[in-house]
Coordinates of C-alpha atoms and ligand atoms in Angstrom, one line a residue:
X1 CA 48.2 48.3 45.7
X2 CA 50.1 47.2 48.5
X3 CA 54.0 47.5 47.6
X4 CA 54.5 51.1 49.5
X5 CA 57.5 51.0 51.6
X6 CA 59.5 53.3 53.4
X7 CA 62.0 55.0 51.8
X8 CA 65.2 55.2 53.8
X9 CA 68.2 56.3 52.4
X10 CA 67.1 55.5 48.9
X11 CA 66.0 52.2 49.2
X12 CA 62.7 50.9 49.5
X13 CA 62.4 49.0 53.1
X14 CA 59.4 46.4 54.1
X15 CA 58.0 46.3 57.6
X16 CA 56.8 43.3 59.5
X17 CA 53.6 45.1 60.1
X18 CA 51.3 46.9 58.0
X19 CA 48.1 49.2 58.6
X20 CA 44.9 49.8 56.3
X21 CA 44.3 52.9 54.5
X22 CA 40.8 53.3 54.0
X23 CA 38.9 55.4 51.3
X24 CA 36.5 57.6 52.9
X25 CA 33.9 57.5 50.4
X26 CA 33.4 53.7 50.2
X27 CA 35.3 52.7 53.3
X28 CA 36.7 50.0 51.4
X29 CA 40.7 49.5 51.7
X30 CA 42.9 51.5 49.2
X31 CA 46.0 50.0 50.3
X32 CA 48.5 48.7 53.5
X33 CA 51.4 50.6 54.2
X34 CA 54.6 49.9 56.4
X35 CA 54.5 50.2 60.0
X36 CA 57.5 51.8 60.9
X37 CA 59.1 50.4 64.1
X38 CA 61.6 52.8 66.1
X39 CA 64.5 51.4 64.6
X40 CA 63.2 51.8 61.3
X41 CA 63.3 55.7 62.5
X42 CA 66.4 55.6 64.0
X43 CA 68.0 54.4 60.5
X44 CA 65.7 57.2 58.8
X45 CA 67.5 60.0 60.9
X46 CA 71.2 58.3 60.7
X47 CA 70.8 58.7 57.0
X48 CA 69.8 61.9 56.8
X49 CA 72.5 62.7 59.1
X50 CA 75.2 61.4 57.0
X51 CA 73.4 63.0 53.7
X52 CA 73.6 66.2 55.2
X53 CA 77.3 66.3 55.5
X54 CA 77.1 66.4 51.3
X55 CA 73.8 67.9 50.3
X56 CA 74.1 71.0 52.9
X57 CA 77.4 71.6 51.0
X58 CA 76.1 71.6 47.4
X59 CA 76.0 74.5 45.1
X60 CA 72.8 76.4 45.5
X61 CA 72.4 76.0 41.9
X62 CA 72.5 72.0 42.1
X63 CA 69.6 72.5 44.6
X64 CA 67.6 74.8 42.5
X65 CA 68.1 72.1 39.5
X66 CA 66.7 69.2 42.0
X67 CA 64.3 71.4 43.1
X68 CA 62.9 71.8 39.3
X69 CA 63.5 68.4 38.3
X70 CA 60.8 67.2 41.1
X71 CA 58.2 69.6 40.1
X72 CA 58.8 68.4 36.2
X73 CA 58.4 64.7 38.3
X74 CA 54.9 65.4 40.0
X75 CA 53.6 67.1 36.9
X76 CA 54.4 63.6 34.9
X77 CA 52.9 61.7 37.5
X78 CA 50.1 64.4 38.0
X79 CA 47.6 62.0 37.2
X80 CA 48.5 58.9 39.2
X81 CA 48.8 61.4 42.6
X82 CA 45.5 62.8 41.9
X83 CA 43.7 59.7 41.6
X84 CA 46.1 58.6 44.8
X85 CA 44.6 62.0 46.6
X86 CA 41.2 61.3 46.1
X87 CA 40.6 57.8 46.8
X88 CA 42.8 58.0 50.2
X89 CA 41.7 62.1 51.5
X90 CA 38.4 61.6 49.0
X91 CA 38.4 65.4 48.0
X92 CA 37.0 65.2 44.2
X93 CA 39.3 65.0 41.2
X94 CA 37.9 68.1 40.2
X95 CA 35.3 69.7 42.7
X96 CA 33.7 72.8 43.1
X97 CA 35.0 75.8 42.0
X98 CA 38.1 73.3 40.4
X99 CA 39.9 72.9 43.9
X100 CA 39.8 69.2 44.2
X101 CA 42.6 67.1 44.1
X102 CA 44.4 67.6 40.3
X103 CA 44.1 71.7 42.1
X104 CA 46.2 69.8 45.3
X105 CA 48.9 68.2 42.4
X106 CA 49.1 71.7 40.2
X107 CA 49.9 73.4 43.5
X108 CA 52.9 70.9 44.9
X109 CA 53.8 71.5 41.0
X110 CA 53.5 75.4 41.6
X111 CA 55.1 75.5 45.0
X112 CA 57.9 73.6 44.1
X113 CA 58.8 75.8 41.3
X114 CA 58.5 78.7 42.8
X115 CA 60.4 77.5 46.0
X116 CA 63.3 76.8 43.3
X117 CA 63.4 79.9 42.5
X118 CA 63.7 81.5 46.2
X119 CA 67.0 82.5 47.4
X120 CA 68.7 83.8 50.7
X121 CA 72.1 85.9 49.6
X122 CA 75.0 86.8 52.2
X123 CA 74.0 90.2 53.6
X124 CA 76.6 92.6 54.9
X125 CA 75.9 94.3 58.4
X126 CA 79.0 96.0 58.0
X127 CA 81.7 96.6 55.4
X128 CA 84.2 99.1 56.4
X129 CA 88.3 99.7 57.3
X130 CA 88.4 97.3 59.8
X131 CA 86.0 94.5 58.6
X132 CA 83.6 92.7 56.3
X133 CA 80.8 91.3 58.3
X134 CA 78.4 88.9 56.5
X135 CA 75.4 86.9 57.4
X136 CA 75.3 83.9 56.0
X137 CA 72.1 81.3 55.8
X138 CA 73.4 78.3 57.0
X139 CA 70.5 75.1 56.8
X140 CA 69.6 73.6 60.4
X141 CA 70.5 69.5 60.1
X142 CA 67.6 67.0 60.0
X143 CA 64.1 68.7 59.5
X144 CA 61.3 66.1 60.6
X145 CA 58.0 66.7 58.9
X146 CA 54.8 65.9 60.8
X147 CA 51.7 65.9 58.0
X148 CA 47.9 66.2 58.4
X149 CA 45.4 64.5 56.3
X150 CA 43.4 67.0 54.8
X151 CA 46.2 68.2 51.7
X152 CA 48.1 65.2 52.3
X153 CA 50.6 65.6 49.3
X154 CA 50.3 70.0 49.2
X155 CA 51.2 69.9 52.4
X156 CA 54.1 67.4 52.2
X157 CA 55.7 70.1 49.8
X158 CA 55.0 72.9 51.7
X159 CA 57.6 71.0 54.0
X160 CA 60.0 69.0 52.1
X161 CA 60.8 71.2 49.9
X162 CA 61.8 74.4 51.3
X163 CA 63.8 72.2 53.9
X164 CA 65.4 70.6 50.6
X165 CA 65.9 73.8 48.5
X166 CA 67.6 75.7 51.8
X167 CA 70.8 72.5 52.1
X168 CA 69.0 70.5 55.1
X169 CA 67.9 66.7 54.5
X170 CA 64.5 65.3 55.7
X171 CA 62.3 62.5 57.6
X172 CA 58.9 62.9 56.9
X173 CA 56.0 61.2 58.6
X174 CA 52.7 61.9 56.9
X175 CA 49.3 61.2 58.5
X176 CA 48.3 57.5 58.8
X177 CA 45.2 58.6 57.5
X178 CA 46.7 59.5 54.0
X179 CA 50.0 58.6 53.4
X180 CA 49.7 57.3 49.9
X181 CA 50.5 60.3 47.9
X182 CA 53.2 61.4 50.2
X183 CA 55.0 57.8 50.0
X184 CA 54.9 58.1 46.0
X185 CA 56.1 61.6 46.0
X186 CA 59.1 60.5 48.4
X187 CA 59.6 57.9 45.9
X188 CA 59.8 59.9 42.9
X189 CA 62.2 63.1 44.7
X190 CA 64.4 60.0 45.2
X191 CA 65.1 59.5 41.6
X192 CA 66.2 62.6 41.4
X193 CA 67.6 63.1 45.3
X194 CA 71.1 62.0 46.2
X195 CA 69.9 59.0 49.1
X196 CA 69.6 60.3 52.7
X197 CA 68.0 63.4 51.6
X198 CA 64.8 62.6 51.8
X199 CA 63.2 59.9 53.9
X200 CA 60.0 58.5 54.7
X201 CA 58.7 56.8 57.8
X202 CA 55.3 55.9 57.7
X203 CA 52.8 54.8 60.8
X204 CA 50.1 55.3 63.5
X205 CA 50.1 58.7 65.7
X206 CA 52.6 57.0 68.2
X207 CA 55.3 57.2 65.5
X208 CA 54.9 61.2 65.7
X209 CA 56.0 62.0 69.4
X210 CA 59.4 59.1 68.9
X211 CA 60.5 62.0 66.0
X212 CA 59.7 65.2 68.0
X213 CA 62.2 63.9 71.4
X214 CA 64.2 62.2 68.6
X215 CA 68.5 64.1 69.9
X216 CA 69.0 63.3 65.9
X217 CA 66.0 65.6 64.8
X218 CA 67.1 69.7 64.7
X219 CA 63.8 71.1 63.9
X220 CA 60.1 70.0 63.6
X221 CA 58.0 71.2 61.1
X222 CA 54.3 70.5 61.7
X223 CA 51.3 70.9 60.6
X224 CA 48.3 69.7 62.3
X225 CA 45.6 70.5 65.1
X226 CA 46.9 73.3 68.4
X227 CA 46.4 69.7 70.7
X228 CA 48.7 67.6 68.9
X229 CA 51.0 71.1 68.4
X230 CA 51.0 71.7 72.1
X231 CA 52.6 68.3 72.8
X232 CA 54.8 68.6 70.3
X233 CA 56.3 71.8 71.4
X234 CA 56.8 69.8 75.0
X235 CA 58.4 67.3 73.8
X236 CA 60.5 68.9 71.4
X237 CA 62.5 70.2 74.5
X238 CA 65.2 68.1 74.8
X239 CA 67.5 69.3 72.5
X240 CA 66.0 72.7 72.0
X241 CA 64.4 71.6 68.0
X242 CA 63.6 74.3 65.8
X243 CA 59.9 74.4 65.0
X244 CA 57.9 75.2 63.1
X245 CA 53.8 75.0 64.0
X246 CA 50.6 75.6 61.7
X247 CA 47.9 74.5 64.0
X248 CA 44.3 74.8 63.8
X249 CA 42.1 78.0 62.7
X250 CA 38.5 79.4 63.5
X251 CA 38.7 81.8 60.8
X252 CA 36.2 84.9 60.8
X253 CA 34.7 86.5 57.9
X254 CA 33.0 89.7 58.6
X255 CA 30.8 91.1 55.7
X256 CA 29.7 95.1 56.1
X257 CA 26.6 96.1 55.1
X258 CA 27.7 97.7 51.7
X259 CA 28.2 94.7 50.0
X260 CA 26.6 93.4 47.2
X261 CA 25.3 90.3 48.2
X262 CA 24.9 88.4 45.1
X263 CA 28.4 88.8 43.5
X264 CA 30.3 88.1 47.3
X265 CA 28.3 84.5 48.1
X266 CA 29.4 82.1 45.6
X267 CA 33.2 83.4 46.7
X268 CA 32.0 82.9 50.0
X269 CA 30.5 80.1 50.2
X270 CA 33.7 78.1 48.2
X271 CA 36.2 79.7 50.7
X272 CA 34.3 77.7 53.5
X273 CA 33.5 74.6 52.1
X274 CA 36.6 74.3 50.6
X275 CA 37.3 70.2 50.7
X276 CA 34.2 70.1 52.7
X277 CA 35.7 72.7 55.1
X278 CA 38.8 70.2 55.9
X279 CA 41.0 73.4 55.7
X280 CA 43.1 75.4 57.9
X281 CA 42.2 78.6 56.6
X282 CA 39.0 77.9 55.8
X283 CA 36.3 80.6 56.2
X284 CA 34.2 78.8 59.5
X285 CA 32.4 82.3 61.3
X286 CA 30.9 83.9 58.5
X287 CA 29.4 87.5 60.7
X288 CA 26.6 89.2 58.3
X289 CA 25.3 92.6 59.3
X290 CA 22.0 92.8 60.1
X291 CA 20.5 94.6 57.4
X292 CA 21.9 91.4 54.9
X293 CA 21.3 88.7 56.7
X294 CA 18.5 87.1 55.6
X295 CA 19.7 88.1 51.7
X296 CA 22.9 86.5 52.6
X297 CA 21.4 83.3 54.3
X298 CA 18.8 82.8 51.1
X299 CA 21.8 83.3 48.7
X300 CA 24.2 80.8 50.6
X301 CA 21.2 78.0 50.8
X302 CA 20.3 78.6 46.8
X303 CA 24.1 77.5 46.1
X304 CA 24.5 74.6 48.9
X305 CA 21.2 73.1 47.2
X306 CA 22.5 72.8 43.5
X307 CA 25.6 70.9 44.6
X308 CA 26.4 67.1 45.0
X309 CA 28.0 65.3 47.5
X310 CA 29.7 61.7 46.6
X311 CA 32.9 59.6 45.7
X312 CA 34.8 62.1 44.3
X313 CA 36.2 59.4 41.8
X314 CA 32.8 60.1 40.2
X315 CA 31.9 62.5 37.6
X316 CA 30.0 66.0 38.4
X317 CA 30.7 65.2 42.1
X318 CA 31.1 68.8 43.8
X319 CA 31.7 67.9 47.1
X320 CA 33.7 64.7 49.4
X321 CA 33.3 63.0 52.6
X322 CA 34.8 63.9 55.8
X323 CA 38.1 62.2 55.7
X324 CA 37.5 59.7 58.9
X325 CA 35.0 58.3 61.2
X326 CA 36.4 60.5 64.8
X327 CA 36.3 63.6 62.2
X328 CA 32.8 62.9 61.3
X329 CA 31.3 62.4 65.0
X330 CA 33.2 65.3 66.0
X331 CA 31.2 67.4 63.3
X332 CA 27.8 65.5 64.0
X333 CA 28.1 66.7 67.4
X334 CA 28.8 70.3 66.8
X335 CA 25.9 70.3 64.7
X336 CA 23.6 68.5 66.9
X337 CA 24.7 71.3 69.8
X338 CA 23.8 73.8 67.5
X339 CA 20.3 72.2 66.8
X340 CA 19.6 71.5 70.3
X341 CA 20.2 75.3 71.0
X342 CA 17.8 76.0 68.2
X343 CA 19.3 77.1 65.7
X344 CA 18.3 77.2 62.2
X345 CA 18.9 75.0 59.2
X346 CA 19.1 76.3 56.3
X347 CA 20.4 73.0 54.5
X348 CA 22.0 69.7 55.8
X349 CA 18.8 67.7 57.0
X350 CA 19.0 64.5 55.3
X351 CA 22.6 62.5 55.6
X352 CA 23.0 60.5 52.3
X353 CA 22.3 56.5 52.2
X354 CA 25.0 54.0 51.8
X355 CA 28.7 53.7 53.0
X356 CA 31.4 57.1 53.3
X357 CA 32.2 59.1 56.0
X358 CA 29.1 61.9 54.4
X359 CA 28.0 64.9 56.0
X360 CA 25.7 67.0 53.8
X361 CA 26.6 70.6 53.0
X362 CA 25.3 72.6 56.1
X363 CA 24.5 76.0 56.8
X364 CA 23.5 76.8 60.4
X365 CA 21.6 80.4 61.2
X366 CA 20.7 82.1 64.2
X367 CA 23.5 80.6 65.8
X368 CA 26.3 82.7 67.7
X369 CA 29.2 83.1 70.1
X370 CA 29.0 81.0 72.7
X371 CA 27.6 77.8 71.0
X372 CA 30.5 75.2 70.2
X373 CA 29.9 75.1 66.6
X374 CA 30.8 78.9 66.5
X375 CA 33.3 78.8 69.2
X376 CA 35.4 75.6 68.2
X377 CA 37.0 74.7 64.6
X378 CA 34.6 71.8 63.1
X379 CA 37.0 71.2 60.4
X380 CA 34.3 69.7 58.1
X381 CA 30.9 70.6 56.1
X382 CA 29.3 72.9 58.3
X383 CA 28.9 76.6 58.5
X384 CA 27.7 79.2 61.0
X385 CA 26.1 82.4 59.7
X386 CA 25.9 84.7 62.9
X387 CA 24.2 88.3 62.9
X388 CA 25.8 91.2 63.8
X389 CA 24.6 95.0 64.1
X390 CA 27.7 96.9 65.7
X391 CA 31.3 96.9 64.0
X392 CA 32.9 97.6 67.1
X393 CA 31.1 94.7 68.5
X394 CA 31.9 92.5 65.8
X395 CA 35.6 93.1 65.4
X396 CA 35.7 92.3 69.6
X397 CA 33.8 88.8 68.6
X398 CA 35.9 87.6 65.9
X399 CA 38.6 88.2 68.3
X400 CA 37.6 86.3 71.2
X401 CA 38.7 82.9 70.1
X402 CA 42.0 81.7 70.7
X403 CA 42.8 81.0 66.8
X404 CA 44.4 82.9 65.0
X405 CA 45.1 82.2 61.8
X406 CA 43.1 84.0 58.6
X407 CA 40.3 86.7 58.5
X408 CA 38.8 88.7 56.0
X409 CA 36.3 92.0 55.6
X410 CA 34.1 91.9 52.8
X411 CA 33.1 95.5 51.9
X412 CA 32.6 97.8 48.8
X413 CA 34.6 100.3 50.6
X414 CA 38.4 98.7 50.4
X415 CA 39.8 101.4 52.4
X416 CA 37.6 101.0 55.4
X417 CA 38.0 97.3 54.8
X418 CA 41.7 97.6 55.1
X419 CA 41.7 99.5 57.9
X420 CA 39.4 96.8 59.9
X421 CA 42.5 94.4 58.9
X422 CA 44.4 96.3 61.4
X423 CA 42.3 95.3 63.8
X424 CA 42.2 91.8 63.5
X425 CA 44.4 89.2 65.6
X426 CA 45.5 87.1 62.6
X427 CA 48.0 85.9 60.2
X428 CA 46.5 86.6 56.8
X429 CA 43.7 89.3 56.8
X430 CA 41.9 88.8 53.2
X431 CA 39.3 91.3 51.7
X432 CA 36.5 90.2 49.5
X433 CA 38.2 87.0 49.5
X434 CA 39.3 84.4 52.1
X435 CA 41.5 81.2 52.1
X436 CA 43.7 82.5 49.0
X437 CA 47.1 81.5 49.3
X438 CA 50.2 82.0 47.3
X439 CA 54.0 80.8 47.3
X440 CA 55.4 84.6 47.6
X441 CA 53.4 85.7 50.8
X442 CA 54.5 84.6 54.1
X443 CA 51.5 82.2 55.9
X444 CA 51.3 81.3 59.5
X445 CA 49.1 81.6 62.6
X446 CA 49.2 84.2 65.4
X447 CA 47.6 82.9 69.5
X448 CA 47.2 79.5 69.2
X449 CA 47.0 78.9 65.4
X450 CA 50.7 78.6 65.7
X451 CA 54.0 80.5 65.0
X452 CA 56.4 80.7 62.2
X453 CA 56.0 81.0 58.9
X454 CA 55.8 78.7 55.4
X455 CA 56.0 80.2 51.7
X456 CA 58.1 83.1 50.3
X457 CA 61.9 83.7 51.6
X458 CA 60.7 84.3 54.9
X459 CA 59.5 80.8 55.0
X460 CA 62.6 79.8 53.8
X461 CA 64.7 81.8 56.0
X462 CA 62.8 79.5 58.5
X463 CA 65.4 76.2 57.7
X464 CA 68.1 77.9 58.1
X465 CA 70.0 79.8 60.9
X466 CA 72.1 83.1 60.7
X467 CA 76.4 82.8 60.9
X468 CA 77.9 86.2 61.1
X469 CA 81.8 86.0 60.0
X470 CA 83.5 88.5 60.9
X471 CA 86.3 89.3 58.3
X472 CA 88.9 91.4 58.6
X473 CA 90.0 93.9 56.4
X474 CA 93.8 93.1 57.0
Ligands
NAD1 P1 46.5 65.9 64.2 O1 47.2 66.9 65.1 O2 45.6 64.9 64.8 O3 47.6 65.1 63.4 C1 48.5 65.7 62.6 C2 49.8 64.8 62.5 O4 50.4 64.7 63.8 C3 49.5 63.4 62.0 O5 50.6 63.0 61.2 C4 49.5 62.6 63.3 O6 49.9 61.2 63.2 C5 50.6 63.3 64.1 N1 50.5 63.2 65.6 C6 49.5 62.8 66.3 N2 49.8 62.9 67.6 C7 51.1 63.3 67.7 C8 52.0 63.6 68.8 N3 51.7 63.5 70.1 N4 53.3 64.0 68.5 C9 53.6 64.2 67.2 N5 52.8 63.9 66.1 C10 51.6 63.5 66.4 O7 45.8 66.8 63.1 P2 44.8 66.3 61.9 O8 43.5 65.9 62.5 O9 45.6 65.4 61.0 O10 44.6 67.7 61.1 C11 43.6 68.6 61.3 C12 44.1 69.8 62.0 O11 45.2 70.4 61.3 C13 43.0 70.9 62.1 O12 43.0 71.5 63.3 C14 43.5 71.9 61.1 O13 43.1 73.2 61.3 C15 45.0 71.8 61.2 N6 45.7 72.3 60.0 C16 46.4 73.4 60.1 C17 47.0 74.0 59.0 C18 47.8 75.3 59.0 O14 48.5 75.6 58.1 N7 47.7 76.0 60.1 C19 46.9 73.3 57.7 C20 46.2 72.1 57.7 C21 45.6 71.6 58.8

């Protein structure tokens, strides 16, 4: 495979340069894609620029119909993205607990439907003897879409296509880690996409800060770690870009002593090993009272050591790689902190043989605030379990981190549960759950997980700005 091009303005354009896309679990090469060069960018936003003139004056109805038509798209080519998914992010076809990659191509499927369906009517402030006021949704210009590698293709939707569905026209620059999936989804939306709307610009990390101080760009929508979302809010500065930020998250999951411990861990342990832990809103403190600890530790390790770890192009493989080599250090040394601390562990001894960026599935006791694997986000394999006796005390440590993103309260009693939400500096509070997300609930970070939201109309409402007219009655 090595015909991916950009897509600019419909057309399929060839760089000079390429880069290699490797697969994590082999690191063999999947593919080469285009090196975009500035220009290259600077054609991607003129086109979008002219589309938007048309597409941000369509009916809504001819964007709802696109909107549908892409989804039926993806679905028919469900197979070919998976496959596409795993061999360049190397999440399993299936996984554990069915959330590997054909999960990552039902969602975009999912998402873009329901996003179709979304809408943002004229409201009236005022309607009286003297005037009609309305508030209308007007869509922003050029959306540029910054993508991660961890849902490479979910997480292109969860951009594109609100931007899309709400009359604004796109650039999108997915991670040069994984931009396979999103370079055949582009593709596809352009069969159906009038050209302009939807572009792709593909390339190293140097390629991302050219689109955030790009005067042509009116809002950044980004997803990615609070470093690279810091920088981004800098640079986005010059012409005062809209943005949108889902950073990084250290999520907390605080489990009362009430809880049955047997029926909670297998729910547990998939909300933090999700993709090997490669999620945002992954669960990655896990606080156990006392009195449950050790019950909770045994129950965690029983699970971890009947699962496999491989090519996720392979059958009965549970579990992936990391994604890359920097990703993988970064979680070796977290873990090797922890041991040197002396901390326990419960699995994750042996690293398997052979090539792939592997980390075994680890869980790390008698660990706790204050040690980097706790404090930081490892964004891979690895999981603290950290004993607590005091909910006051508790609540105070989940708090003390400057993420923000998700948290959740496992507890038989849902309405003390609910009120510990409260007290919780997060986005999403979850109980007896974690990590769930759905396309009509708003999702974003508080502190430095970020601000704005994706998903439901407030996530819409998000590419578009208000116009009050002011219409008089005579
Ligand atoms: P990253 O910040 O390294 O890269 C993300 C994207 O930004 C890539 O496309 C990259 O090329 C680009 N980029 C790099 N430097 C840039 C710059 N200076 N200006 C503009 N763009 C630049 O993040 P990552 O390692 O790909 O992803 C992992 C991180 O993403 C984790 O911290 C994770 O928690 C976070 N994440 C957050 C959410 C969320 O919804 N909050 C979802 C998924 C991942």
């Amino acid at each position: 495979m090595s015909d991916f091009g950009l897509i600019i303005n419909g057309d399929r354009i060839a760089t000079s340069n390429r880069f290699d896309v490797i697969n994590p679990a082999t690191e063999e090469l999947v593919a080469t894609c285009p090196l975009a060069e500035a220009s290259h960018l600077d054609q991607a936003v003129e086109a979008a620029r002219e589309a938007f003139t048309h597409w941000s004056q369509v009916s809504d109805e001819e964007r709802k119909a696109a909107t549908h038509k892409i989804a039926d798209l993806i679905e028919q080519h469900g197979g070919e993205l998976a496959g596409m998914v795993t061999e360049e992010q190397g999440k399993p076809l299936q996984g554990f607990a069915g959330l590997g990659a054909q999960y990552e191509i039902g969602g975009s499927v999912a998402w873009c439907h329901a996003t179709a369906e979304l809408e943002l009517p004229v409201k009236i402030a005022q309607d009286d003897e003297n005037h009609r006021v309305e508030l209308r949704r007007k869509p922003l210009g050029v959306v540029g879409s910054i993508t991660p590698w961890n849902w490479p293709l979910l997480i292109a939707i969860w951009h594109v296509i609100p931007a899309i569905r709400s009359g604004n026209t796109v650039v999108i620059k997915p991670s040069p880690y994984t931009p396979l999936s999103t370079l055949r989804f582009v593709e596809l939306a352009n069969q159906i996409l009038p050209p302009g709307v939807l572009n792709i610009v593909t390339g190293q990390d140097d390629l991302g800060p050219l689109m955030t101080a790009h005067p042509g760009i009116d809002k950044i929508v980004f997803t990615g770690s609070t470093a690279t979302g810091k920088k981004i809010m800098q640079s986005a500065a010059g012409n005062l870009k809209r943005l949108t930020l889902e950073l990084g998250g250290n999520d907390a999951g605080i489990v009362l002593p009430d809880v049955d411990v047997a029926s909670i861990a297998t729910g547990i342990f998939a909300s933090a090993f999700i993709n090997s832990g490669q999620t945002c809103a992954a669960l990655k403190r896990l606080y156990v009272h006392e009195s449950i600890y050790e019950e909770m530790c045994s129950a965690l390790k029983a699970i971890a050591e009947n699962l496999t770890v491989g090519n996720g192009l392979e059958e009965g493989v549970d579990f992936g790689p990391v994604q890359n080599a920097p990703q993988l250090e970064k979680v070796k040394a977290l873990a090797a902190d922890a041991r040197a601390q002396g901390a326990r562990f419960l699995t994750g001894d042996s690293l398997p043989d052979g090539p792939g960026f592997f980390f075994p599935l680890t869980l790390v006791a008698d660990v706790s605030d204050g040690c980097r694997l706790v404090d930081e986000e490892p964004f891979g394999p690895i999981l603290p379990i950290i004993k607590y006796s005091d909910i006051d005390e508790v609540i105070e440590r989940a708090n003390n981190n400057p993420s923000g993103l998700g948290g959740s309260v496992w507890s038989s009693d849902l309405e003390q549960a609910s009120q510990l939400a409260n007290r919780l500096e997060c986005g999403t509070v979850w109980i007896n759950n974690h990590a769930a997300i759905q396309p009509n609930v708003p999702f974003g970070g508080v502190k430095q997980s970020g601000f704005g939201v994706e998903f439901s109309t407030e996530g819409l409402e998000e590419y578009t700005s208000i116009q009050s007219v002011f219409i008089p009655k005579s």
